[in-house]
Short mmCIF file of C-alpha atoms and ligand atoms in Angstrom, two decimals:
data_model
loop_
_atom_site.label_atom_id
_atom_site.label_comp_id
_atom_site.label_asym_id
_atom_site.label_seq_id
_atom_site.Cartn_x
_atom_site.Cartn_y
_atom_site.Cartn_z
CA MET A 1 -69.61 23.06 -27.52
CA ARG A 2 -66.08 23.79 -28.71
CA SER A 3 -65.46 24.48 -32.39
CA LEU A 4 -62.29 24.28 -34.46
CA ALA A 5 -62.02 28.05 -34.52
CA ASP A 6 -61.55 28.04 -30.75
CA TYR A 7 -58.15 26.35 -31.24
CA ARG A 8 -56.71 29.17 -33.43
CA GLN A 9 -55.19 30.84 -30.38
CA ILE A 10 -53.19 27.68 -29.61
CA VAL A 11 -52.24 26.15 -32.97
CA GLY A 12 -52.56 29.09 -35.36
CA ASP A 13 -54.69 29.83 -38.42
CA ASP A 14 -52.70 27.63 -40.85
CA VAL A 15 -53.43 24.46 -38.91
CA ILE A 16 -57.16 25.19 -38.76
CA HIS A 17 -57.29 26.07 -42.45
CA SER A 18 -55.44 22.89 -43.47
CA ILE A 19 -57.94 20.82 -41.46
CA CYS A 20 -60.82 22.52 -43.31
CA LEU A 21 -59.19 21.68 -46.66
CA LYS A 22 -58.71 18.03 -45.70
CA ALA A 23 -62.46 17.75 -45.02
CA ARG A 24 -63.47 19.02 -48.47
CA ASN A 25 -64.19 15.64 -50.02
CA LEU A 26 -65.77 14.23 -46.88
CA TYR A 27 -68.73 16.54 -46.20
CA GLY A 28 -71.71 14.61 -44.87
CA LYS A 29 -69.82 11.32 -44.69
CA HIS A 30 -71.37 9.25 -41.97
CA VAL A 31 -68.65 7.78 -39.75
CA LEU A 32 -69.26 5.54 -36.76
CA HIS A 33 -66.89 5.20 -33.80
CA LEU A 34 -67.62 2.27 -31.54
CA ASN A 35 -65.94 1.37 -28.25
CA SER A 36 -67.00 -0.06 -24.91
CA THR A 37 -67.11 2.83 -22.45
CA TYR A 38 -68.20 6.45 -22.41
CA GLN A 39 -66.04 7.16 -19.41
CA GLY A 40 -62.70 6.19 -17.91
CA GLY A 41 -59.42 5.72 -19.74
CA GLY A 42 -57.79 7.36 -22.70
CA VAL A 43 -60.10 6.15 -25.49
CA ALA A 44 -63.25 7.75 -24.07
CA GLU A 45 -61.18 10.82 -23.23
CA MET A 46 -60.19 11.27 -26.87
CA LEU A 47 -63.57 10.48 -28.42
CA VAL A 48 -65.32 13.09 -26.25
CA SER A 49 -63.19 15.80 -27.86
CA LEU A 50 -62.64 14.29 -31.29
CA LEU A 51 -66.27 13.71 -32.30
CA PRO A 52 -67.55 17.31 -32.00
CA LEU A 53 -64.53 18.59 -33.92
CA MET A 54 -64.95 16.01 -36.69
CA ASN A 55 -68.56 17.14 -37.03
CA ASP A 56 -67.43 20.75 -37.08
CA THR A 57 -65.37 19.99 -40.21
CA GLY A 58 -68.58 18.95 -42.04
CA LEU A 59 -68.60 15.20 -41.41
CA ASP A 60 -71.40 13.37 -39.73
CA ALA A 61 -69.57 11.41 -37.04
CA GLY A 62 -71.30 9.34 -34.37
CA TRP A 63 -70.28 7.32 -31.32
CA ARG A 64 -71.83 4.14 -29.94
CA ILE A 65 -71.00 1.97 -26.98
CA LEU A 66 -70.96 -1.82 -27.06
CA HIS A 67 -73.21 -3.24 -24.37
CA GLY A 68 -71.86 -6.18 -22.42
CA HIS A 69 -72.64 -8.07 -19.23
CA PRO A 70 -70.05 -8.35 -16.44
CA ASP A 71 -68.77 -11.75 -17.68
CA PHE A 72 -68.04 -10.22 -21.04
CA PHE A 73 -65.98 -7.40 -19.53
CA THR A 74 -64.11 -9.86 -17.29
CA ILE A 75 -63.10 -11.77 -20.40
CA THR A 76 -62.21 -8.71 -22.44
CA LYS A 77 -60.09 -7.36 -19.59
CA LYS A 78 -58.17 -10.66 -19.64
CA PHE A 79 -57.77 -10.20 -23.40
CA HIS A 80 -56.59 -6.63 -22.84
CA ASN A 81 -53.93 -7.85 -20.39
CA ALA A 82 -52.92 -10.74 -22.68
CA LEU A 83 -52.55 -8.44 -25.68
CA GLN A 84 -49.99 -6.68 -23.51
CA GLY A 85 -48.19 -9.97 -22.90
CA ASP A 86 -49.94 -11.73 -20.00
CA ALA A 87 -50.88 -15.41 -20.10
CA VAL A 88 -54.53 -16.24 -20.74
CA ASN A 89 -56.52 -19.43 -20.50
CA LEU A 90 -58.34 -19.19 -23.81
CA THR A 91 -61.20 -21.61 -23.25
CA PRO A 92 -64.04 -22.27 -25.74
CA ILE A 93 -66.52 -20.70 -23.30
CA LYS A 94 -64.54 -17.46 -23.15
CA LYS A 95 -64.44 -17.30 -26.92
CA ARG A 96 -68.16 -18.05 -27.11
CA LEU A 97 -69.14 -15.33 -24.61
CA TYR A 98 -66.85 -12.83 -26.32
CA VAL A 99 -68.34 -13.40 -29.75
CA GLN A 100 -71.91 -13.82 -28.46
CA ALA A 101 -71.99 -10.37 -26.80
CA ASN A 102 -70.94 -8.87 -30.13
CA GLU A 103 -73.54 -10.82 -32.06
CA ASP A 104 -76.30 -9.82 -29.60
CA PHE A 105 -75.35 -6.16 -29.93
CA SER A 106 -75.39 -6.37 -33.72
CA VAL A 107 -79.02 -7.49 -33.69
CA TYR A 108 -80.25 -4.12 -32.42
CA THR A 109 -77.50 -1.86 -33.76
CA HIS A 110 -77.91 -0.76 -37.35
CA VAL A 111 -74.80 0.14 -39.26
CA ASP A 112 -75.33 1.98 -42.52
CA HIS A 113 -72.39 4.36 -42.21
CA ASP A 114 -69.75 5.20 -44.80
CA CYS A 115 -66.97 4.02 -42.49
CA VAL A 116 -66.84 2.14 -39.19
CA ILE A 117 -64.03 2.66 -36.66
CA ILE A 118 -63.87 0.00 -33.95
CA HIS A 119 -61.79 0.79 -30.85
CA ASP A 120 -59.85 -1.88 -28.96
CA PRO A 121 -60.60 -5.61 -28.62
CA GLN A 122 -64.05 -5.58 -27.02
CA PRO A 123 -66.08 -4.84 -30.21
CA LEU A 124 -63.54 -6.40 -32.60
CA PRO A 125 -65.75 -9.40 -33.62
CA LEU A 126 -68.66 -7.14 -34.59
CA ILE A 127 -67.42 -7.16 -38.17
CA MET A 128 -68.50 -10.79 -38.46
CA PHE A 129 -72.17 -9.90 -38.00
CA TYR A 130 -72.76 -7.30 -40.70
CA LYS A 131 -72.96 -7.45 -44.43
CA LYS A 132 -69.90 -5.39 -45.17
CA ARG A 133 -70.80 -2.28 -47.21
CA GLN A 134 -68.07 0.13 -46.13
CA PRO A 135 -64.46 0.21 -44.91
CA TRP A 136 -63.94 -0.96 -41.34
CA VAL A 137 -60.95 0.21 -39.30
CA TRP A 138 -59.66 -1.43 -36.12
CA ARG A 139 -58.16 1.28 -33.91
CA CYS A 140 -56.06 -0.52 -31.30
CA HIS A 141 -54.91 1.66 -28.39
CA ILE A 142 -53.01 -1.11 -26.61
CA ASP A 143 -49.29 -1.93 -26.62
CA LEU A 144 -49.17 -4.75 -29.19
CA SER A 145 -45.41 -5.24 -29.12
CA SER A 146 -45.49 -8.66 -27.42
CA PRO A 147 -49.02 -10.08 -27.36
CA ASN A 148 -49.80 -13.51 -26.01
CA ALA A 149 -49.30 -15.66 -29.13
CA GLU A 150 -52.41 -17.84 -28.75
CA LEU A 151 -54.70 -14.86 -28.22
CA TRP A 152 -53.15 -12.93 -31.08
CA GLU A 153 -53.70 -15.86 -33.43
CA TYR A 154 -57.33 -16.05 -32.30
CA LEU A 155 -58.00 -12.30 -32.68
CA LYS A 156 -56.39 -12.25 -36.12
CA HIS A 157 -59.38 -14.28 -37.24
CA PHE A 158 -61.38 -11.03 -36.90
CA ILE A 159 -58.66 -8.49 -37.66
CA ILE A 160 -57.93 -9.79 -41.16
CA ARG A 161 -61.43 -8.80 -42.24
CA TYR A 162 -60.68 -5.13 -41.54
CA ASP A 163 -59.54 -2.65 -44.20
CA ALA A 164 -56.98 -0.95 -41.97
CA VAL A 165 -55.51 -1.17 -38.49
CA VAL A 166 -54.47 1.98 -36.61
CA ILE A 167 -51.87 1.68 -33.86
CA SER A 168 -50.25 4.21 -31.52
CA ASN A 169 -46.57 3.39 -32.07
CA GLN A 170 -44.35 2.03 -34.90
CA ALA A 171 -43.12 -0.56 -32.42
CA TYR A 172 -46.60 -2.13 -32.32
CA ARG A 173 -46.62 -2.97 -36.04
CA LYS A 174 -47.24 -6.70 -36.65
CA ASP A 175 -45.31 -8.44 -39.42
CA ASP A 176 -47.74 -11.34 -39.54
CA LEU A 177 -50.73 -9.12 -40.32
CA PRO A 178 -51.54 -8.58 -44.01
CA VAL A 179 -53.81 -5.60 -43.19
CA GLU A 180 -52.54 -2.05 -43.80
CA GLN A 181 -51.26 -0.69 -40.50
CA ARG A 182 -50.81 3.00 -39.84
CA VAL A 183 -49.55 4.85 -36.83
CA VAL A 184 -51.62 7.65 -35.35
CA TYR A 185 -50.43 9.17 -32.10
CA PRO A 186 -53.15 9.91 -29.57
CA ALA A 187 -53.68 13.50 -28.44
CA ILE A 188 -55.16 15.68 -25.74
CA ASP A 189 -57.66 18.50 -25.94
CA PRO A 190 -56.09 21.70 -24.56
CA LEU A 191 -59.54 23.27 -24.17
CA ALA A 192 -61.09 20.37 -22.24
CA PRO A 193 -61.85 21.05 -18.57
CA LYS A 194 -59.07 18.60 -17.70
CA ASN A 195 -56.44 20.65 -19.49
CA ILE A 196 -57.43 24.33 -19.33
CA LYS A 197 -55.61 26.71 -17.03
CA LEU A 198 -57.65 27.04 -13.86
CA SER A 199 -57.80 30.07 -11.62
CA GLU A 200 -55.98 29.89 -8.30
CA LYS A 201 -59.33 30.31 -6.60
CA ASP A 202 -60.70 27.17 -8.29
CA VAL A 203 -57.57 25.17 -7.55
CA THR A 204 -57.74 26.07 -3.88
CA LYS A 205 -61.46 25.31 -3.78
CA TYR A 206 -60.98 21.84 -5.27
CA LEU A 207 -58.05 20.90 -3.07
CA LYS A 208 -60.12 21.83 -0.05
CA LYS A 209 -63.28 20.13 -1.28
CA PHE A 210 -61.47 16.85 -1.95
CA ASP A 211 -59.34 16.98 1.20
CA VAL A 212 -55.95 17.15 -0.49
CA PRO A 213 -53.52 18.77 1.95
CA THR A 214 -50.98 21.24 0.56
CA ASP A 215 -48.69 21.75 3.54
CA LYS A 216 -46.08 19.55 1.80
CA PRO A 217 -45.24 19.10 -1.88
CA PHE A 218 -46.90 16.14 -3.52
CA ILE A 219 -46.22 13.67 -6.31
CA THR A 220 -49.21 12.77 -8.50
CA GLN A 221 -49.89 9.66 -10.57
CA VAL A 222 -53.15 9.70 -12.57
CA SER A 223 -54.08 6.20 -13.77
CA ARG A 224 -56.86 3.68 -13.74
CA PHE A 225 -56.34 1.10 -10.97
CA ASP A 226 -54.79 -1.44 -13.32
CA LYS A 227 -51.89 -3.76 -12.61
CA HIS A 228 -49.97 -2.50 -15.64
CA LYS A 229 -50.08 1.03 -14.20
CA ASP A 230 -48.28 -0.40 -11.15
CA PRO A 231 -49.80 1.69 -8.35
CA SER A 232 -48.04 -0.54 -5.76
CA GLY A 233 -44.72 0.27 -7.40
CA ALA A 234 -45.63 3.96 -7.14
CA ILE A 235 -46.12 3.56 -3.38
CA ARG A 236 -42.83 1.66 -2.94
CA ILE A 237 -40.99 4.43 -4.78
CA PHE A 238 -42.78 7.10 -2.77
CA LYS A 239 -41.52 5.53 0.48
CA LYS A 240 -37.95 5.78 -0.80
CA VAL A 241 -38.49 9.42 -1.81
CA ARG A 242 -40.00 10.31 1.56
CA ASP A 243 -36.80 9.12 3.27
CA ASN A 244 -35.13 12.12 1.60
CA VAL A 245 -37.84 14.74 1.09
CA ASP A 246 -40.93 15.34 3.19
CA CYS A 247 -43.75 14.96 0.68
CA ARG A 248 -46.96 13.13 -0.17
CA LEU A 249 -48.17 10.84 -2.95
CA VAL A 250 -51.57 11.35 -4.57
CA LEU A 251 -52.87 8.43 -6.65
CA CYS A 252 -55.84 9.48 -8.72
CA GLY A 253 -57.65 6.57 -10.35
CA SER A 254 -61.24 6.43 -11.46
CA MET A 255 -62.96 3.18 -12.39
CA ALA A 256 -63.76 2.63 -16.06
CA THR A 257 -67.05 0.82 -16.61
CA ASP A 258 -65.38 -1.75 -18.87
CA ASP A 259 -62.66 -2.57 -16.31
CA PRO A 260 -63.89 -5.07 -13.70
CA GLU A 261 -60.43 -5.51 -12.10
CA ALA A 262 -60.12 -1.92 -10.93
CA LEU A 263 -62.09 -2.23 -7.70
CA GLN A 264 -60.11 -5.26 -6.54
CA ILE A 265 -56.78 -3.59 -7.36
CA TYR A 266 -57.89 -0.48 -5.51
CA GLU A 267 -58.98 -2.47 -2.43
CA THR A 268 -55.76 -4.49 -2.27
CA LEU A 269 -53.72 -1.32 -2.60
CA ALA A 270 -55.73 0.50 0.07
CA ARG A 271 -55.21 -2.46 2.42
CA LYS A 272 -51.48 -2.69 1.80
CA ALA A 273 -50.93 1.06 2.14
CA ARG A 274 -53.31 1.43 5.10
CA HIS A 275 -50.57 2.80 7.34
CA GLU A 276 -49.46 5.49 4.85
CA ILE A 277 -53.08 6.39 4.03
CA GLU A 278 -54.00 6.79 7.69
CA ALA A 279 -50.92 8.93 8.24
CA GLY A 280 -52.05 11.12 5.34
CA ASP A 281 -48.85 10.43 3.35
CA VAL A 282 -50.64 8.61 0.54
CA VAL A 283 -53.93 10.01 -0.76
CA LEU A 284 -56.11 7.80 -2.98
CA THR A 285 -58.97 9.27 -4.99
CA THR A 286 -61.42 7.28 -7.08
CA LEU A 287 -63.73 10.04 -8.27
CA GLU A 288 -64.45 10.64 -11.92
CA ASN A 289 -63.82 14.35 -12.01
CA ASP A 290 -61.90 16.08 -14.78
CA ILE A 291 -61.31 19.30 -12.86
CA LEU A 292 -59.92 17.32 -9.94
CA VAL A 293 -57.48 15.55 -12.31
CA ASN A 294 -56.49 18.95 -13.70
CA VAL A 295 -55.94 20.33 -10.18
CA LEU A 296 -53.91 17.31 -9.04
CA GLN A 297 -51.66 17.49 -12.10
CA GLU A 298 -51.35 21.27 -11.93
CA THR A 299 -50.54 21.38 -8.22
CA ALA A 300 -48.14 18.44 -8.14
CA ALA A 301 -44.47 19.21 -7.61
CA VAL A 302 -43.72 16.35 -10.00
CA ILE A 303 -45.69 13.73 -11.93
CA LEU A 304 -44.99 10.01 -11.71
CA GLN A 305 -46.04 7.39 -14.27
CA LYS A 306 -44.77 4.05 -13.03
CA SER A 307 -46.46 1.92 -15.69
CA LYS A 308 -45.18 -1.49 -16.76
CA LYS A 309 -47.17 -1.26 -20.01
CA GLU A 310 -48.67 1.85 -21.56
CA GLY A 311 -50.37 1.97 -24.98
CA PHE A 312 -49.56 5.66 -25.19
CA GLY A 313 -50.08 7.33 -21.83
CA LEU A 314 -52.38 10.34 -22.19
CA ALA A 315 -51.94 11.07 -18.50
CA VAL A 316 -48.28 11.84 -19.32
CA THR A 317 -49.32 14.11 -22.20
CA GLU A 318 -51.73 15.99 -19.93
CA ALA A 319 -49.01 16.56 -17.33
CA LEU A 320 -46.49 17.73 -19.95
CA TRP A 321 -49.05 20.20 -21.30
CA LYS A 322 -49.36 21.66 -17.80
CA GLY A 323 -45.61 22.27 -17.80
CA LYS A 324 -44.89 19.58 -15.24
CA ALA A 325 -41.73 17.55 -14.89
CA VAL A 326 -42.62 13.89 -15.45
CA VAL A 327 -40.70 10.87 -14.17
CA ALA A 328 -41.94 7.79 -16.04
CA SER A 329 -41.17 4.29 -17.26
CA ARG A 330 -39.52 3.70 -20.60
CA VAL A 331 -42.44 1.58 -21.85
CA GLY A 332 -45.00 1.67 -24.66
CA GLY A 333 -45.88 5.15 -25.86
CA ILE A 334 -44.13 7.06 -23.08
CA PRO A 335 -40.74 7.39 -24.88
CA LEU A 336 -42.60 8.93 -27.84
CA GLN A 337 -43.40 11.81 -25.52
CA LEU A 338 -40.50 12.00 -23.09
CA GLU A 339 -36.87 12.58 -23.86
CA ASP A 340 -34.73 11.67 -20.88
CA GLY A 341 -33.26 14.77 -19.23
CA VAL A 342 -34.97 17.15 -21.67
CA ASN A 343 -38.66 17.24 -20.75
CA GLY A 344 -38.62 14.66 -17.95
CA PHE A 345 -36.88 11.49 -16.87
CA LEU A 346 -37.26 8.00 -18.30
CA LEU A 347 -36.41 4.88 -16.32
CA GLU A 348 -36.63 1.16 -16.73
CA PRO A 349 -39.81 0.06 -14.92
CA ASP A 350 -37.84 -2.09 -12.44
CA ASP A 351 -35.38 0.64 -11.52
CA GLU A 352 -37.24 1.84 -8.43
CA ASP A 353 -34.10 3.41 -6.91
CA GLY A 354 -33.64 5.36 -10.15
CA PHE A 355 -37.25 6.58 -9.98
CA ALA A 356 -36.78 7.71 -6.39
CA ASP A 357 -33.50 9.45 -7.25
CA ARG A 358 -35.05 11.47 -10.12
CA LEU A 359 -38.14 12.37 -8.10
CA VAL A 360 -35.94 13.66 -5.28
CA LYS A 361 -33.85 15.61 -7.78
CA VAL A 362 -36.93 17.38 -9.15
CA LEU A 363 -38.47 17.95 -5.72
CA GLU A 364 -35.25 19.55 -4.48
CA ASP A 365 -34.71 21.72 -7.53
CA PRO A 366 -37.74 23.76 -8.65
CA SER A 367 -35.73 25.41 -11.42
CA LEU A 368 -34.97 21.99 -12.94
CA ALA A 369 -38.68 21.16 -12.66
CA GLY A 370 -39.55 24.40 -14.46
CA GLU A 371 -37.02 23.79 -17.24
CA LEU A 372 -38.20 20.24 -17.92
CA GLY A 373 -41.82 21.35 -17.77
CA ALA A 374 -41.34 24.18 -20.28
CA HIS A 375 -39.88 21.72 -22.80
CA GLY A 376 -42.71 19.29 -22.10
CA ARG A 377 -45.38 21.83 -22.96
CA GLU A 378 -43.70 22.56 -26.30
CA THR A 379 -43.46 18.83 -27.11
CA VAL A 380 -47.22 18.53 -26.69
CA ARG A 381 -47.92 21.71 -28.65
CA GLU A 382 -45.91 20.35 -31.58
CA LYS A 383 -47.12 16.77 -31.66
CA PHE A 384 -49.92 15.76 -29.37
CA LEU A 385 -52.84 18.20 -29.59
CA ILE A 386 -56.34 17.21 -30.69
CA THR A 387 -56.16 19.31 -33.88
CA ARG A 388 -53.40 16.98 -35.17
CA LEU A 389 -55.60 14.00 -34.32
CA VAL A 390 -58.50 15.51 -36.30
CA ALA A 391 -56.15 16.00 -39.27
CA ASP A 392 -54.90 12.39 -39.05
CA HIS A 393 -58.47 11.08 -39.01
CA LEU A 394 -59.35 13.16 -42.05
CA ASP A 395 -56.27 11.77 -43.85
CA LEU A 396 -57.35 8.23 -42.99
CA LEU A 397 -60.91 8.84 -44.20
CA ASN A 398 -59.70 10.51 -47.39
CA ASP A 399 -57.55 7.46 -48.12
CA LEU A 400 -60.40 5.05 -47.46
CA LEU A 401 -63.36 6.93 -48.90
CA THR A 402 -62.26 9.21 -51.70
N1 UDP B 501 -58.15 9.52 -15.91
C1 UDP B 501 -59.10 10.26 -15.23
N2 UDP B 501 -59.29 10.02 -13.93
C2 UDP B 501 -58.58 9.10 -13.26
C3 UDP B 501 -57.63 8.32 -13.96
C4 UDP B 501 -57.43 8.56 -15.30
O1 UDP B 501 -59.74 11.14 -15.79
O2 UDP B 501 -58.81 8.95 -12.07
C5 UDP B 501 -57.90 9.85 -17.32
C6 UDP B 501 -56.54 10.49 -17.54
O3 UDP B 501 -56.59 11.84 -17.20
C7 UDP B 501 -56.33 10.21 -19.03
C8 UDP B 501 -57.00 8.86 -19.20
O4 UDP B 501 -57.91 8.70 -18.12
O5 UDP B 501 -57.02 11.16 -19.78
C9 UDP B 501 -55.98 7.75 -19.14
O6 UDP B 501 -55.40 7.62 -20.39
P1 UDP B 501 -54.03 6.87 -20.55
O7 UDP B 501 -53.70 6.87 -22.00
O8 UDP B 501 -53.02 7.49 -19.63
O9 UDP B 501 -54.30 5.39 -20.03
P2 UDP B 501 -55.45 4.31 -20.34
O10 UDP B 501 -56.40 4.39 -19.19
O11 UDP B 501 -56.08 4.66 -21.64
O12 UDP B 501 -54.72 3.01 -20.35
#
């Protein structure tokens, strides 16, 4: 198990000491994080690293998962998409199933903590089913800049009972919400298996084991199979790039247990790109394997993130930390991490020619790739490491509990 002291070598003694000071008034405080999946996607990724470090500061932090049947996750995925702007048919039955799953869970889940932190929309209604004895925080990881108005109005019914809302970007702040809203940027764990520096021997072993050919340079996109991550757009862009540079595209996308659309998106994609897949030009992987993600990011000549919506985009952060040049859409949290021409390239999501042009530029110029990548690693070191996230959580808890 990693401890705070292990991060001294990366962030320095002052950062670790200031985290210890922030925890002084919080020793033994019992904090509950609750979301809807242990695995897949950025939220689970962060909680895996955050919880042990919070406990290492002297808190007593726990993590529970909301149980739901497939219908529930189908509905909450529609809500997820609609919070990012899609239309939704908000029928009484959908509302009933959404709330009912939360009520059922509350019957066998005791909450006697000092603070409750609820992640994303799936467990949002839980607050209705407890006698409130502590502050509740809604931590929303989604791009809230243009939610479907009807759904937003409905969800506000629950949100206004919370003591604070935490969002990932100033641009997601809602004027029509009376609840305190604070911005906390997500972060990556530099000591997690996904982000550590691997030996060449391990990299070679993994590429061989998972049949990823290395005779040509490849472009990697790491994303759940989700329409807002636009994997089809990534393939269209790849075809334009390949007209100029002989290369491959690797799309790495595991299936989160709370995302019922992923399999269908994967199957449609695999059907449409059958020709490229059979020719070995496009490689799709669906395995949940952190070392494989690390290897695919580390070995890529350039990283692509062709999202149409992106709450923050931890996959971008991970690539920047590995010193990779990233070509990505100017959406959601990505511009918080990427400065165009400095540590990568930013493009409008519809500008597929622009994407292809920048990818070709990086593929043809390894020194440009190296320069962008070096800046990217420093950006992450300054702003997006897990130690900063621990400090932000301690600040939040100090404000709410002391
Ligand atoms: N991820 C993974 N395997 C995959 C696809 C994604 O481990 O096949 C991880 C990725 O490395 C990152 C997280 O899932 O840590 C995705 O977070 P991001 O913020 O980019 O997007 P989200 O899925 O939360 O919308």
